Amino acid sequence: MSTTAGNGHPPPRPHFGDRLAAAVADRESQVVLGIDPDPARLWPNAVERSSVARAHLATTLSEAENAAGGVREASDAPARAGVVSRLEAAAAVLAHCLALIDAAAPACVAVKPQLACFERLGAPGWLALEHVCAHAREQGLLVLADGKRGDVPVTAAAYAQALVGGVPSPFGLVAGLGADAFTANPLLGLDALAPLVQAARAHAAGPFVLVRTSNPGAADVLDLELATGERLWEHLAAQVAGLGRTGQAGLADVGAVTGATEPRHLARLRELMPATPFLLPGIGAQGGDVAAIAPAFAPGRAGGLVTASRSIANAHESTDQAPPAAARAEAERLREQAWNLA
Amino acid sequence: MSTTAGNGHPPPRPHFGDRLAAAVADRESQVVLGIDPDPARLWPNAVERSSVARAHLATTLSEAENAAGGVREASDAPARAGVVSRLEAAAAVLAHCLALIDAAAPACVAVKPQLACFERLGAPGWLALEHVCAHAREQGLLVLADGKRGDVPVTAAAYAQALVGGVPSPFGLVAGLGADAFTANPLLGLDALAPLVQAARAHAAGPFVLVRTSNPGAADVLDLELATGERLWEHLAAQVAGLGRTGQAGLADVGAVTGATEPRHLARLRELMPATPFLLPGIGAQGGDVAAIAPAFAPGRAGGLVTASRSIANAHESTDQAPPAAARAEAERLREQAWNLA
């Protein structure tokens, strides 16, 4: 067959675990740059950057708003108060995110935009998100869309189209964000995870399923003891392990969010999910300690992705460096620390 | 004090439970119109409607896309393939949703846009969502944003800003969707629900927390037996009851999503959450039966909101009526059935 490799075997299908392992090796980094922009805490220079383009963005999006009002054919269009402010805010957020990516990219393997931070700016915020993703890809970074989506199967399939696929329409296929990975919530059960896992696999992307988060309140539900004696997070971990398929690099194509603020859990999580890539939030602003997460790296360096957001973006607040230099230094410090552990 | 009522007591603060009870009484309906637009299954007349305005929307959003590309200052802008198709798709989806609302509104108390269905159309989809919400409000309907969001506290606060509040920016407050209610996922614990509950309460809006969903897979996690002998959904139900404050109409200001495909659960859910408004998906396309949900109405008619999406939007497929007439008839049939039960 023409599709077989020289050795007679079919060429391997692209696999998220293999892509992830290759990216980590290539960039010599396990650092995932969290992008959680707060419009009230943007880098000053970033806010001032690209003012002409920002004004253009504001004008054209404003026209689009009016056009959408025309579609509604409403005689009393809703108050447009705040329309300009959100366009300006979205443009400033975009400029900030691009500067943050440019500063930290050399030390990172991926970006993790926090969808909530873009959604709160409405349609212009979603447009900014799309451009953040495109810019990160241009810098050679993977994109991990952090939305923690989860819903009944028919809706989960729509989220999958938004994140990694596309939706057929009378006007052609409408592509979604095109993320390389995304976070997912497992509360609704396996049939609700299935459309996300299937769509991710079809695009060689990776879902990272919440197993144990890093907030104190995670004890309220995820730490509940089941009748079997397991904790709920142990049950979820076993489910996640069952969903993944292990690739040639020894990593599964379904990951897990495993909060690093409970390092005593990590050995158990690794036992339950031997090949699963772990996304480790909780470093930096959330109080985690990078040295405590070594068990995550058992299946290789790409087995533990170290996420940091505010500790990088706000690094300048505790140094006398400018924001980009401070961000780059902090990302590089984290990169080196994790790389030497693994 | 000038803020006291004639009887010397301060006037009651607006309360979601009271707002909901008043809306149900005023409209004589407990029907929530689910808006889950599938671009491949839009009403034909809706797709053709407002073509001039749609073209305008497409043109201006296209310009906005280019402007955003300018903000990125990327010499190699990503391929614009698909940009036009998604603009057209979002405009057609918007026209479809407006026609659906106009048809079914007289029989409904609220709309429930499914955020996933708009997100998969990107920024134009989010713009369409905003106009769907505005149009529903103009028809006197409450807006229940169905996104099932849940995240660690700092991110939950950002979701709250997107749904019911606003975010401060250097350019002024940026308002979010302004929803009257929204769905929320409780997996991450009480500290993660708190920002959603607090923000909702500040805006007299209502969070509906997932307790028992209607998909078969809900058995995988929500039905797990805990060491205490409870099911997980019973534990979540008790948490939700504890979060709500009961208003003058006898309804709490924190609701619950309680799948009607398991009617045997409803009496137990009502026992655990005596004053909680229930959102009952699973009628119609998901196979529920409206007669089995009577226990939901124990605290009054507004104690049980009956959601239907595809059974209304696709009602014409099993009749010889045009889509709007079939949708209106199906919504009215459901309204009357529920009203006579409660």
XYZ file of C-alpha atoms in Angstrom, chain A residues 119-304:
186
model
C -15.412 35.711 27.568
C -15.902 38.496 30.068
C -15.036 40.934 27.264
C -17.768 39.556 25.016
C -17.392 39.135 21.264
C -14.297 41.382 21.075
C -12.765 39.272 23.824
C -13.379 36.096 21.853
C -11.756 37.711 18.827
C -8.759 38.607 20.997
C -8.608 34.994 22.186
C -8.471 33.735 18.614
C -5.576 36.034 17.844
C -3.767 35.040 21.029
C -3.999 31.415 19.895
C -2.780 32.236 16.388
C 0.120 34.293 17.716
C 1.189 31.543 20.112
C 1.201 29.023 17.280
C 3.374 31.359 15.220
C 5.863 31.336 18.102
C 5.960 27.539 17.959
C 3.883 27.047 21.097
C 1.105 24.558 21.655
C -2.261 26.025 22.633
C -4.119 24.558 25.607
C -7.556 26.163 25.833
C -8.525 26.261 29.502
C -12.301 26.306 29.716
C -13.043 23.217 31.839
C -16.017 22.431 29.639
C -18.371 19.585 30.359
C -21.950 18.927 29.290
C -24.347 16.242 28.102
C -23.167 14.417 24.967
C -24.880 16.523 22.292
C -23.543 19.705 23.870
C -20.129 18.213 24.575
C -19.918 17.573 20.845
C -20.583 21.280 20.242
C -17.819 22.213 22.687
C -15.505 19.819 20.856
C -16.317 21.635 17.616
C -15.541 24.944 19.303
C -12.225 23.742 20.699
C -10.612 21.355 18.233
C -12.975 20.723 15.352
C -15.462 22.561 13.282
C -19.162 22.656 12.635
C -20.767 22.026 9.233
C -22.970 24.858 8.038
C -24.796 25.735 4.811
C -21.856 28.055 4.154
C -19.130 25.442 4.624
C -17.243 24.091 7.596
C -16.801 26.644 10.380
C -13.517 26.023 12.163
C -13.221 26.417 15.934
C -10.251 27.570 17.992
C -8.020 24.792 16.699
C -6.519 24.157 20.120
C -3.860 21.499 20.590
C -5.277 20.634 23.995
C -8.035 21.736 26.361
C -9.313 21.151 29.870
C -12.512 19.187 30.505
C -14.808 18.534 33.461
C -15.741 14.870 34.116
C -18.736 15.367 36.448
C -21.326 14.370 33.844
C -19.838 10.940 33.206
C -18.149 8.999 30.457
C -20.742 9.572 27.745
C -20.238 13.309 28.225
C -16.459 12.988 27.970
C -16.615 10.741 24.916
C -17.320 13.443 22.275
C -14.460 15.533 23.645
C -12.031 12.604 23.652
C -13.079 11.450 20.187
C -12.822 14.880 18.618
C -9.483 15.527 20.284
C -8.143 12.203 19.023
C -9.324 12.929 15.494
C -7.246 16.116 15.573
C -4.264 14.679 17.495
C -5.203 17.038 20.310
C -5.364 16.257 24.002
C -8.124 16.705 26.573
C -6.893 17.301 30.124
C -9.602 16.037 32.449
C -10.014 17.522 35.920
C -8.994 14.926 38.487
C -7.789 16.909 41.512
C -7.712 20.684 41.381
C -5.498 22.973 43.443
C -8.094 25.103 45.240
C -8.834 24.437 48.935
C -12.490 23.727 48.097
C -11.477 20.728 46.005
C -11.695 18.839 49.308
C -15.490 19.398 49.330
C -16.228 17.093 46.415
C -13.098 15.636 44.794
C -11.796 14.314 48.133
C -15.085 12.649 49.107
C -14.643 9.053 50.214
C -16.671 6.595 48.179
C -18.325 3.426 49.443
C -15.439 1.522 47.843
C -12.955 3.322 50.093
C -11.507 5.305 47.207
C -11.564 9.072 47.075
C -13.596 10.537 44.217
C -10.391 11.798 42.599
C -9.009 8.268 42.591
C -12.138 7.082 40.807
C -11.813 9.866 38.250
C -8.117 9.086 37.813
C -8.902 5.486 36.947
C -11.509 6.649 34.432
C -9.033 9.006 32.797
C -6.403 6.269 32.586
C -8.972 4.095 30.836
C -9.773 6.776 28.275
C -6.218 7.319 27.056
C -4.288 5.441 24.394
C -0.555 5.319 24.838
C 1.589 6.444 21.917
C 5.100 5.585 20.831
C 6.652 8.030 23.283
C 4.980 6.247 26.195
C 2.479 9.002 26.894
C -1.291 8.705 26.721
C -3.404 10.998 24.547
C -5.750 11.945 27.408
C -4.260 14.076 30.164
C -5.269 15.016 33.688
C -5.350 18.216 35.719
C -3.592 17.329 38.965
C -3.215 20.145 41.462
C 0.313 20.532 42.726
C -0.779 22.069 46.012
C -1.342 18.498 47.224
C 2.004 16.919 46.319
C 1.311 13.939 48.550
C -1.335 12.956 46.021
C 0.962 12.903 43.028
C 2.547 9.519 43.606
C -0.901 7.966 43.920
C -2.123 9.791 40.834
C 0.864 8.512 38.878
C 0.201 4.998 40.119
C -3.390 5.210 38.872
C -2.463 6.943 35.604
C 0.995 5.624 34.642
C 1.114 7.134 31.138
C -1.102 10.192 31.543
C 0.311 13.681 30.935
C -0.305 15.752 34.038
C -1.154 19.425 33.924
C 0.120 20.863 37.176
C -1.425 24.171 38.146
C -0.680 25.646 41.513
C 2.925 26.665 40.978
C 3.677 30.239 41.875
C 0.637 32.366 42.632
C -1.343 29.411 43.921
C 1.405 28.385 46.335
C 2.738 25.155 44.810
C 6.367 24.071 44.992
C 8.049 22.829 41.855
C 10.378 20.482 43.745
C 7.459 18.505 45.150
C 6.111 17.477 41.772
C 8.913 15.163 40.654
C 6.677 12.037 40.605
C 4.763 13.603 37.728
C 7.753 13.098 35.444
C 7.926 9.307 35.818
C 6.863 8.626 32.201
C 9.291 11.243 30.912
C 9.675 14.979 30.931
C 6.420 15.561 29.057
C 4.573 13.660 31.769
C 4.395 16.815 33.861
